[in-house]
Tab-separated table of N, CA and C in Angstrom:
chain	number	residue	atom	x	y	z
A	12	MET	N	-43.994	52.955	-61.673
A	12	MET	CA	-44.807	54.008	-61.100
A	12	MET	C	-44.394	54.420	-59.745
A	13	LYS	N	-44.007	53.434	-58.868
A	13	LYS	CA	-43.566	53.764	-57.513
A	13	LYS	C	-42.337	54.647	-57.502
A	14	LYS	N	-41.330	54.420	-58.374
A	14	LYS	CA	-40.121	55.217	-58.408
A	14	LYS	C	-40.445	56.658	-58.808
A	15	LYS	N	-41.344	56.815	-59.780
A	15	LYS	CA	-41.753	58.211	-60.209
A	15	LYS	C	-42.430	58.909	-59.062
A	16	GLN	N	-43.276	58.196	-58.370
A	16	GLN	CA	-43.961	58.791	-57.241
A	16	GLN	C	-42.955	59.237	-56.142
A	17	GLU	N	-42.003	58.335	-55.839
A	17	GLU	CA	-40.950	58.651	-54.857
A	17	GLU	C	-40.123	59.866	-55.293
A	18	LYS	N	-39.775	59.937	-56.615
A	18	LYS	CA	-39.006	61.066	-57.098
A	18	LYS	C	-39.817	62.386	-56.988
A	19	ASP	N	-41.104	62.244	-57.348
A	19	ASP	CA	-42.014	63.438	-57.284
A	19	ASP	C	-42.103	63.914	-55.844
A	20	ASN	N	-42.270	62.964	-54.876
A	20	ASN	CA	-42.277	63.317	-53.469
A	20	ASN	C	-41.065	64.071	-53.015
A	21	PHE	N	-39.880	63.470	-53.420
A	21	PHE	CA	-38.610	64.105	-53.088
A	21	PHE	C	-38.522	65.466	-53.670
A	22	THR	N	-38.753	65.582	-55.002
A	22	THR	CA	-38.597	66.815	-55.727
A	22	THR	C	-39.548	67.871	-55.129
A	23	GLU	N	-40.799	67.480	-54.802
A	23	GLU	CA	-41.729	68.414	-54.214
A	23	GLU	C	-41.246	68.881	-52.894
A	24	ALA	N	-40.765	68.008	-52.032
A	24	ALA	CA	-40.240	68.390	-50.662
A	24	ALA	C	-39.022	69.284	-50.779
A	25	LEU	N	-38.127	69.028	-51.718
A	25	LEU	CA	-36.978	69.793	-51.921
A	25	LEU	C	-37.365	71.205	-52.412
A	26	GLU	N	-38.296	71.278	-53.335
A	26	GLU	CA	-38.725	72.543	-53.872
A	26	GLU	C	-39.347	73.433	-52.778
A	27	ALA	N	-40.125	72.822	-51.856
A	27	ALA	CA	-40.692	73.515	-50.786
A	27	ALA	C	-39.587	74.169	-49.860
A	28	LEU	N	-38.580	73.332	-49.574
A	28	LEU	CA	-37.451	73.856	-48.777
A	28	LEU	C	-36.708	74.961	-49.501
A	29	LYS	N	-36.484	74.789	-50.806
A	29	LYS	CA	-35.712	75.769	-51.549
A	29	LYS	C	-36.467	77.070	-51.642
A	30	ASN	N	-37.775	77.120	-51.482
A	30	ASN	CA	-38.483	78.329	-51.627
A	30	ASN	C	-38.653	79.017	-50.238
A	31	ASP	N	-38.126	78.387	-49.145
A	31	ASP	CA	-38.207	78.981	-47.898
A	31	ASP	C	-37.179	80.171	-47.783
A	32	PRO	N	-37.650	81.375	-47.453
A	32	PRO	CA	-36.680	82.504	-47.407
A	32	PRO	C	-35.518	82.244	-46.447
A	33	ASP	N	-35.746	81.491	-45.368
A	33	ASP	CA	-34.648	81.242	-44.421
A	33	ASP	C	-33.631	80.273	-45.028
A	34	ILE	N	-33.958	79.566	-46.010
A	34	ILE	CA	-33.066	78.639	-46.790
A	34	ILE	C	-32.371	79.414	-47.878
A	35	ARG	N	-33.161	80.230	-48.565
A	35	ARG	CA	-32.640	80.999	-49.728
A	35	ARG	C	-31.507	81.950	-49.316
A	36	VAL	N	-31.441	82.404	-48.083
A	36	VAL	CA	-30.370	83.258	-47.667
A	36	VAL	C	-29.027	82.696	-47.875
A	37	MET	N	-28.933	81.347	-47.983
A	37	MET	CA	-27.645	80.716	-48.147
A	37	MET	C	-27.062	80.998	-49.559
A	38	ARG	N	-27.849	81.552	-50.433
A	38	ARG	CA	-27.397	81.902	-51.789
A	38	ARG	C	-26.198	82.933	-51.761
A	39	GLN	N	-26.219	83.764	-50.695
A	39	GLN	CA	-25.237	84.852	-50.662
A	39	GLN	C	-23.863	84.441	-50.187
A	40	PHE	N	-23.647	83.156	-49.779
A	40	PHE	CA	-22.387	82.758	-49.263
A	40	PHE	C	-21.700	81.782	-50.256
A	41	LYS	N	-20.452	82.183	-50.679
A	41	LYS	CA	-19.699	81.371	-51.589
A	41	LYS	C	-19.223	80.100	-50.876
A	42	GLN	N	-19.151	79.033	-51.700
A	42	GLN	CA	-18.674	77.754	-51.110
A	42	GLN	C	-18.017	76.922	-52.166
A	43	HIS	N	-17.004	76.259	-51.775
A	43	HIS	CA	-16.292	75.270	-52.653
A	43	HIS	C	-15.900	75.785	-54.009
A	44	THR	N	-15.401	76.970	-54.061
A	44	THR	CA	-14.849	77.609	-55.263
A	44	THR	C	-15.787	78.021	-56.302
A	45	VAL	N	-16.658	77.159	-56.813
A	45	VAL	CA	-17.528	77.508	-57.927
A	45	VAL	C	-19.023	77.587	-57.543
A	46	SER	N	-19.320	77.374	-56.288
A	46	SER	CA	-20.708	77.260	-55.892
A	46	SER	C	-21.041	78.256	-54.752
A	47	ASN	N	-22.266	78.228	-54.296
A	47	ASN	CA	-22.666	78.914	-53.097
A	47	ASN	C	-23.312	77.929	-52.176
A	48	THR	N	-23.536	78.294	-50.938
A	48	THR	CA	-23.963	77.339	-49.952
A	48	THR	C	-25.345	76.755	-50.316
A	49	PHE	N	-26.203	77.596	-50.889
A	49	PHE	CA	-27.585	77.104	-51.339
A	49	PHE	C	-27.454	76.043	-52.354
A	50	ASN	N	-26.678	76.281	-53.364
A	50	ASN	CA	-26.471	75.208	-54.399
A	50	ASN	C	-25.824	73.997	-53.877
A	51	HIS	N	-24.826	74.150	-53.014
A	51	HIS	CA	-24.173	73.004	-52.430
A	51	HIS	C	-25.106	72.143	-51.601
A	52	VAL	N	-25.943	72.760	-50.736
A	52	VAL	CA	-26.752	71.910	-49.899
A	52	VAL	C	-27.870	71.223	-50.697
A	53	CYS	N	-28.313	71.847	-51.774
A	53	CYS	CA	-29.300	71.204	-52.664
A	53	CYS	C	-28.596	70.095	-53.373
A	54	HIS	N	-27.353	70.239	-53.816
A	54	HIS	CA	-26.566	69.192	-54.415
A	54	HIS	C	-26.460	67.961	-53.450
A	55	VAL	N	-26.172	68.327	-52.162
A	55	VAL	CA	-25.975	67.287	-51.172
A	55	VAL	C	-27.305	66.529	-50.963
A	56	ALA	N	-28.381	67.253	-50.982
A	56	ALA	CA	-29.734	66.625	-50.769
A	56	ALA	C	-30.014	65.647	-51.873
A	57	ARG	N	-29.724	66.123	-53.122
A	57	ARG	CA	-29.983	65.205	-54.283
A	57	ARG	C	-29.062	63.973	-54.223
A	58	MET	N	-27.818	64.179	-53.878
A	58	MET	CA	-26.855	63.050	-53.788
A	58	MET	C	-27.252	62.137	-52.653
A	59	SER	N	-27.704	62.670	-51.561
A	59	SER	CA	-28.155	61.777	-50.438
A	59	SER	C	-29.306	60.889	-50.862
A	60	HIS	N	-30.221	61.499	-51.608
A	60	HIS	CA	-31.359	60.729	-52.142
A	60	HIS	C	-30.926	59.607	-53.072
A	61	LYS	N	-29.965	59.966	-53.957
A	61	LYS	CA	-29.432	58.931	-54.855
A	61	LYS	C	-28.759	57.770	-54.148
A	62	ILE	N	-27.942	58.115	-53.140
A	62	ILE	CA	-27.261	57.105	-52.377
A	62	ILE	C	-28.264	56.206	-51.626
A	63	GLU	N	-29.244	56.810	-50.958
A	63	GLU	CA	-30.268	56.070	-50.269
A	63	GLU	C	-30.959	55.075	-51.182
A	64	LYS	N	-31.328	55.539	-52.397
A	64	LYS	CA	-32.046	54.675	-53.323
A	64	LYS	C	-31.070	53.572	-53.912
A	65	LYS	N	-29.835	53.970	-54.187
A	65	LYS	CA	-28.934	53.008	-54.754
A	65	LYS	C	-28.630	51.870	-53.747
A	66	LEU	N	-28.544	52.199	-52.500
A	66	LEU	CA	-28.179	51.231	-51.441
A	66	LEU	C	-29.401	50.475	-50.906
A	67	HIS	N	-30.605	50.959	-51.329
A	67	HIS	CA	-31.865	50.353	-50.849
A	67	HIS	C	-31.882	50.350	-49.310
A	68	VAL	N	-31.566	51.558	-48.739
A	68	VAL	CA	-31.552	51.695	-47.240
A	68	VAL	C	-32.860	52.342	-46.825
A	69	LYS	N	-33.432	51.765	-45.794
A	69	LYS	CA	-34.624	52.368	-45.234
A	69	LYS	C	-34.276	53.549	-44.324
A	70	VAL	N	-34.768	54.719	-44.652
A	70	VAL	CA	-34.456	55.923	-43.902
A	70	VAL	C	-35.719	56.789	-43.741
A	71	ASP	N	-35.635	57.727	-42.880
A	71	ASP	CA	-36.660	58.739	-42.738
A	71	ASP	C	-36.320	59.773	-43.778
A	72	GLU	N	-37.046	59.725	-44.912
A	72	GLU	CA	-36.676	60.583	-46.035
A	72	GLU	C	-36.817	62.046	-45.772
A	73	LYS	N	-37.796	62.447	-44.970
A	73	LYS	CA	-38.026	63.783	-44.688
A	73	LYS	C	-36.829	64.305	-43.858
A	74	SER	N	-36.384	63.569	-42.829
A	74	SER	CA	-35.234	63.976	-42.035
A	74	SER	C	-33.994	64.018	-42.863
A	75	LEU	N	-33.824	63.008	-43.778
A	75	LEU	CA	-32.639	63.007	-44.632
A	75	LEU	C	-32.561	64.235	-45.480
A	76	LEU	N	-33.709	64.649	-46.057
A	76	LEU	CA	-33.739	65.843	-46.890
A	76	LEU	C	-33.522	67.123	-46.065
A	77	ARG	N	-34.241	67.253	-44.951
A	77	ARG	CA	-34.077	68.463	-44.136
A	77	ARG	C	-32.668	68.564	-43.549
A	78	GLY	N	-32.112	67.457	-43.092
A	78	GLY	CA	-30.738	67.462	-42.556
A	78	GLY	C	-29.734	67.837	-43.601
A	79	ALA	N	-29.889	67.339	-44.845
A	79	ALA	CA	-29.006	67.595	-45.963
A	79	ALA	C	-29.066	69.097	-46.276
A	80	VAL	N	-30.264	69.650	-46.366
A	80	VAL	CA	-30.445	71.047	-46.713
A	80	VAL	C	-29.913	72.007	-45.604
A	81	LEU	N	-30.006	71.567	-44.386
A	81	LEU	CA	-29.581	72.438	-43.283
A	81	LEU	C	-28.151	72.142	-42.811
A	82	HIS	N	-27.465	71.168	-43.379
A	82	HIS	CA	-26.170	70.802	-42.807
A	82	HIS	C	-25.132	71.914	-42.818
A	83	ASP	N	-25.240	72.835	-43.708
A	83	ASP	CA	-24.290	73.987	-43.803
A	83	ASP	C	-25.027	75.345	-43.493
A	84	TYR	N	-25.975	75.338	-42.599
A	84	TYR	CA	-26.715	76.523	-42.301
A	84	TYR	C	-25.965	77.439	-41.283
A	85	TYR	N	-24.707	77.709	-41.629
A	85	TYR	CA	-23.883	78.486	-40.735
A	85	TYR	C	-24.022	79.989	-40.952
A	86	LEU	N	-24.450	80.361	-42.162
A	86	LEU	CA	-24.841	81.775	-42.473
A	86	LEU	C	-23.746	82.828	-42.343
A	87	TYR	N	-22.554	82.516	-42.837
A	87	TYR	CA	-21.502	83.555	-42.934
A	87	TYR	C	-20.572	83.143	-44.093
A	88	ASP	N	-19.854	84.081	-44.607
A	88	ASP	CA	-18.837	83.799	-45.617
A	88	ASP	C	-17.516	83.559	-44.929
A	89	PHE	N	-17.124	82.290	-44.845
A	89	PHE	CA	-15.915	81.939	-44.002
A	89	PHE	C	-14.657	82.591	-44.609
A	90	ARG	N	-14.674	82.967	-45.907
A	90	ARG	CA	-13.503	83.595	-46.487
A	90	ARG	C	-13.308	84.990	-45.975
A	91	LYS	N	-14.426	85.608	-45.488
A	91	LYS	CA	-14.354	87.022	-44.925
A	91	LYS	C	-14.375	86.952	-43.404
A	92	HIS	N	-14.386	85.788	-42.823
A	92	HIS	CA	-14.484	85.573	-41.394
A	92	HIS	C	-13.076	85.438	-40.838
A	93	PRO	N	-12.793	86.037	-39.637
A	93	PRO	CA	-11.462	85.977	-39.094
A	93	PRO	C	-11.062	84.616	-38.500
A	94	MET	N	-11.284	83.549	-39.278
A	94	MET	CA	-10.838	82.190	-38.763
A	94	MET	C	-10.202	81.452	-39.886
A	95	SER	N	-9.397	80.545	-39.588
A	95	SER	CA	-8.717	79.737	-40.659
A	95	SER	C	-9.735	78.763	-41.272
A	96	ALA	N	-9.346	78.315	-42.440
A	96	ALA	CA	-10.212	77.311	-43.123
A	96	ALA	C	-10.331	76.054	-42.239
A	97	TYR	N	-9.257	75.689	-41.582
A	97	TYR	CA	-9.408	74.509	-40.686
A	97	TYR	C	-10.360	74.781	-39.554
A	98	ARG	N	-10.279	75.887	-38.971
A	98	ARG	CA	-11.179	76.233	-37.863
A	98	ARG	C	-12.648	76.283	-38.308
A	99	HIS	N	-12.841	76.834	-39.470
A	99	HIS	CA	-14.212	76.795	-40.052
A	99	HIS	C	-14.645	75.368	-40.196
A	100	GLY	N	-13.777	74.494	-40.775
A	100	GLY	CA	-14.118	73.067	-40.969
A	100	GLY	C	-14.466	72.376	-39.690
A	101	THR	N	-13.889	72.713	-38.560
A	101	THR	CA	-14.143	72.014	-37.339
A	101	THR	C	-15.270	72.630	-36.528
A	102	SER	N	-15.618	73.838	-36.825
A	102	SER	CA	-16.648	74.553	-36.024
A	102	SER	C	-17.995	74.842	-36.723
A	103	HIS	N	-18.032	74.829	-38.046
A	103	HIS	CA	-19.252	75.302	-38.703
A	103	HIS	C	-20.439	74.322	-38.532
A	104	ALA	N	-20.207	73.045	-38.242
A	104	ALA	CA	-21.356	72.191	-38.005
A	104	ALA	C	-22.123	72.543	-36.699
A	105	GLY	N	-21.414	72.924	-35.701
A	105	GLY	CA	-21.973	73.395	-34.450
A	105	GLY	C	-22.745	74.669	-34.683
A	106	THR	N	-22.185	75.608	-35.462
A	106	THR	CA	-22.832	76.874	-35.794
A	106	THR	C	-24.086	76.600	-36.625
A	107	ALA	N	-23.982	75.730	-37.625
A	107	ALA	CA	-25.122	75.339	-38.410
A	107	ALA	C	-26.269	74.784	-37.594
A	108	LEU	N	-25.928	73.939	-36.667
A	108	LEU	CA	-26.953	73.335	-35.792
A	108	LEU	C	-27.626	74.372	-34.930
A	109	LYS	N	-26.837	75.255	-34.332
A	109	LYS	CA	-27.403	76.317	-33.493
A	109	LYS	C	-28.385	77.218	-34.350
A	110	ASN	N	-27.911	77.620	-35.475
A	110	ASN	CA	-28.735	78.464	-36.366
A	110	ASN	C	-30.008	77.737	-36.774
A	111	ALA	N	-29.891	76.492	-37.183
A	111	ALA	CA	-31.042	75.746	-37.652
A	111	ALA	C	-32.080	75.503	-36.508
A	112	GLU	N	-31.572	75.307	-35.286
A	112	GLU	CA	-32.474	75.101	-34.164
A	112	GLU	C	-33.249	76.379	-33.805
A	113	GLU	N	-32.718	77.538	-34.181
A	113	GLU	CA	-33.406	78.768	-33.900
A	113	GLU	C	-34.511	79.019	-34.921
A	114	LYS	N	-34.358	78.478	-36.112
A	114	LYS	CA	-35.363	78.764	-37.201
A	114	LYS	C	-36.321	77.617	-37.495
A	115	PHE	N	-35.899	76.388	-37.187
A	115	PHE	CA	-36.626	75.176	-37.568
A	115	PHE	C	-36.831	74.260	-36.429
A	116	ASN	N	-37.947	73.553	-36.371
A	116	ASN	CA	-38.249	72.570	-35.348
A	116	ASN	C	-37.574	71.239	-35.803
A	117	LEU	N	-36.394	70.899	-35.282
A	117	LEU	CA	-35.608	69.752	-35.700
A	117	LEU	C	-35.838	68.538	-34.828
A	118	ASN	N	-35.821	67.346	-35.427
A	118	ASN	CA	-35.845	66.146	-34.630
A	118	ASN	C	-34.408	65.700	-34.380
A	119	GLU	N	-34.270	64.653	-33.601
A	119	GLU	CA	-32.945	64.150	-33.279
A	119	GLU	C	-32.084	63.686	-34.459
A	120	THR	N	-32.764	63.075	-35.431
A	120	THR	CA	-32.033	62.614	-36.603
A	120	THR	C	-31.514	63.834	-37.385
A	121	GLU	N	-32.297	64.856	-37.587
A	121	GLU	CA	-31.842	66.056	-38.262
A	121	GLU	C	-30.698	66.729	-37.574
A	122	LYS	N	-30.788	66.777	-36.241
A	122	LYS	CA	-29.747	67.368	-35.428
A	122	LYS	C	-28.403	66.561	-35.637
A	123	ASN	N	-28.493	65.260	-35.571
A	123	ASN	CA	-27.259	64.455	-35.752
A	123	ASN	C	-26.709	64.569	-37.137
A	124	ILE	N	-27.572	64.695	-38.194
A	124	ILE	CA	-27.075	64.910	-39.532
A	124	ILE	C	-26.214	66.222	-39.606
A	125	ILE	N	-26.776	67.250	-39.100
A	125	ILE	CA	-26.130	68.562	-39.160
A	125	ILE	C	-24.819	68.563	-38.340
A	126	TYR	N	-24.903	68.075	-37.133
A	126	TYR	CA	-23.790	68.115	-36.223
A	126	TYR	C	-22.612	67.206	-36.591
A	127	SER	N	-22.911	66.088	-37.231
A	127	SER	CA	-21.859	65.111	-37.551
A	127	SER	C	-21.403	65.105	-38.991
A	128	HIS	N	-21.915	66.000	-39.835
A	128	HIS	CA	-21.590	65.857	-41.280
A	128	HIS	C	-20.108	66.116	-41.568
A	129	MET	N	-19.321	66.636	-40.721
A	129	MET	CA	-17.884	66.856	-40.928
A	129	MET	C	-17.010	65.712	-40.446
A	130	TRP	N	-17.642	64.638	-39.914
A	130	TRP	CA	-16.849	63.466	-39.519
A	130	TRP	C	-16.095	62.931	-40.723
A	131	PRO	N	-14.867	62.604	-40.657
A	131	PRO	CA	-14.036	62.371	-39.531
A	131	PRO	C	-13.175	63.593	-39.126
A	132	LEU	N	-13.329	64.749	-39.826
A	132	LEU	CA	-12.573	65.908	-39.372
A	132	LEU	C	-12.844	66.204	-37.906
A	133	ASN	N	-14.101	66.105	-37.537
A	133	ASN	CA	-14.530	66.245	-36.135
A	133	ASN	C	-14.720	64.797	-35.646
A	134	LEU	N	-13.677	64.248	-35.060
A	134	LEU	CA	-13.648	62.905	-34.682
A	134	LEU	C	-14.702	62.523	-33.557
A	135	THR	N	-15.103	63.487	-32.772
A	135	THR	CA	-16.063	63.236	-31.752
A	135	THR	C	-17.483	63.455	-32.172
A	136	HIS	N	-17.744	64.003	-33.379
A	136	HIS	CA	-19.080	64.278	-33.890
A	136	HIS	C	-19.424	63.071	-34.787
A	137	ILE	N	-19.752	61.963	-34.204
A	137	ILE	CA	-19.944	60.733	-34.930
A	137	ILE	C	-21.382	60.596	-35.492
A	138	PRO	N	-21.582	60.290	-36.788
A	138	PRO	CA	-22.925	60.035	-37.286
A	138	PRO	C	-23.535	58.802	-36.490
A	139	ARG	N	-24.741	58.966	-35.978
A	139	ARG	CA	-25.359	57.996	-35.208
A	139	ARG	C	-26.589	57.350	-35.770
A	140	CYS	N	-26.892	57.678	-37.039
A	140	CYS	CA	-28.033	57.094	-37.715
A	140	CYS	C	-27.694	56.967	-39.198
A	141	ARG	N	-28.490	56.173	-39.866
A	141	ARG	CA	-28.232	55.956	-41.275
A	141	ARG	C	-28.286	57.258	-42.089
A	142	GLU	N	-29.209	58.126	-41.737
A	142	GLU	CA	-29.437	59.361	-42.454
A	142	GLU	C	-28.145	60.215	-42.328
A	143	ALA	N	-27.534	60.255	-41.143
A	143	ALA	CA	-26.336	61.012	-40.935
A	143	ALA	C	-25.178	60.480	-41.705
A	144	TRP	N	-25.020	59.175	-41.729
A	144	TRP	CA	-23.959	58.550	-42.477
A	144	TRP	C	-24.109	58.892	-44.033
A	145	ILE	N	-25.339	58.834	-44.505
A	145	ILE	CA	-25.600	59.103	-45.918
A	145	ILE	C	-25.216	60.541	-46.233
A	146	VAL	N	-25.692	61.462	-45.419
A	146	VAL	CA	-25.390	62.864	-45.743
A	146	VAL	C	-23.879	63.168	-45.619
A	147	THR	N	-23.244	62.533	-44.604
A	147	THR	CA	-21.803	62.680	-44.493
A	147	THR	C	-21.066	62.266	-45.733
A	148	LEU	N	-21.438	61.075	-46.269
A	148	LEU	CA	-20.879	60.580	-47.530
A	148	LEU	C	-21.209	61.475	-48.686
A	149	ALA	N	-22.459	61.880	-48.812
A	149	ALA	CA	-22.904	62.697	-49.939
A	149	ALA	C	-22.144	64.061	-49.915
A	150	ASP	N	-21.938	64.598	-48.709
A	150	ASP	CA	-21.249	65.879	-48.620
A	150	ASP	C	-19.826	65.782	-49.137
A	151	LYS	N	-19.147	64.638	-48.835
A	151	LYS	CA	-17.771	64.466	-49.289
A	151	LYS	C	-17.752	64.311	-50.815
A	152	ILE	N	-18.650	63.539	-51.353
A	152	ILE	CA	-18.770	63.443	-52.810
A	152	ILE	C	-19.046	64.759	-53.491
A	153	CYS	N	-19.980	65.468	-52.987
A	153	CYS	CA	-20.309	66.790	-53.597
A	153	CYS	C	-19.162	67.776	-53.470
A	154	ALA	N	-18.517	67.826	-52.327
A	154	ALA	CA	-17.388	68.707	-52.123
A	154	ALA	C	-16.290	68.376	-53.143
A	155	PHE	N	-16.019	67.060	-53.342
A	155	PHE	CA	-15.022	66.646	-54.385
A	155	PHE	C	-15.440	67.154	-55.774
A	156	GLU	N	-16.716	66.979	-56.155
A	156	GLU	CA	-17.159	67.356	-57.445
A	156	GLU	C	-17.053	68.903	-57.632
A	157	GLU	N	-17.384	69.627	-56.575
A	157	GLU	CA	-17.351	71.114	-56.645
A	157	GLU	C	-15.965	71.691	-56.571
A	158	MET	N	-15.133	71.139	-55.744
A	158	MET	CA	-13.753	71.669	-55.491
A	158	MET	C	-12.697	71.120	-56.450
A	159	VAL	N	-12.730	69.890	-56.747
A	159	VAL	CA	-11.721	69.249	-57.596
A	159	VAL	C	-12.152	69.230	-59.082
A	160	LEU	N	-13.344	68.841	-59.322
A	160	LEU	CA	-13.813	68.763	-60.716
A	160	LEU	C	-14.431	70.146	-61.189
A	161	HIS	N	-14.632	71.069	-60.244
A	161	HIS	CA	-15.153	72.386	-60.578
A	161	HIS	C	-16.576	72.328	-61.206
A	162	LEU	N	-17.370	71.381	-60.750
A	162	LEU	CA	-18.699	71.293	-61.294
A	162	LEU	C	-19.618	72.195	-60.396
A	163	ASN	N	-20.466	72.958	-61.128
A	163	ASN	CA	-21.432	73.813	-60.392
A	163	ASN	C	-22.796	73.327	-60.675
A	164	PHE	N	-23.472	72.974	-59.570
A	164	PHE	CA	-24.806	72.416	-59.638
A	164	PHE	C	-25.822	73.473	-59.254
A	165	SER	N	-26.133	74.362	-60.189
A	165	SER	CA	-27.011	75.566	-59.891
A	165	SER	C	-28.483	75.085	-59.692
A	166	GLU	N	-29.061	75.590	-58.637
A	166	GLU	CA	-30.430	75.338	-58.345
A	166	GLU	C	-31.359	76.502	-58.781
A	167	GLY	N	-30.819	77.487	-59.467
A	167	GLY	CA	-31.631	78.592	-59.942
A	167	GLY	C	-31.991	79.624	-58.979
């Protein structure tokens, strides 16, 4: 019963975020070949939740979810942007954090999740909490599934 309740709480919280117009805007930006940013961040949120449960790690689940959903809140199509893919990789976490801070009231855990999710590409943006380490790992797994395996996790 407890696992079902936890899953329901997670699903309910994710659905609330997915219905936020400021989050839904990410649908218009292509990401990782077969996906868009909205689907990618929802995939990362679900993967983060799976990792947290599998490892039996105590985390702030609300911050984990919000940080995962906002980690790529950079709001532009980098393929149409006049910067290299490498430059996008090293700078978009800072842009995502700036954009998220303008629209959402973030706590320090959520800020660290967003800012550090590209570690180790950004060597100085180190994950400083469990939640940030989990999202960083989940993002790498999801990027692999989307870019190499060409799996598309559509959130509708």
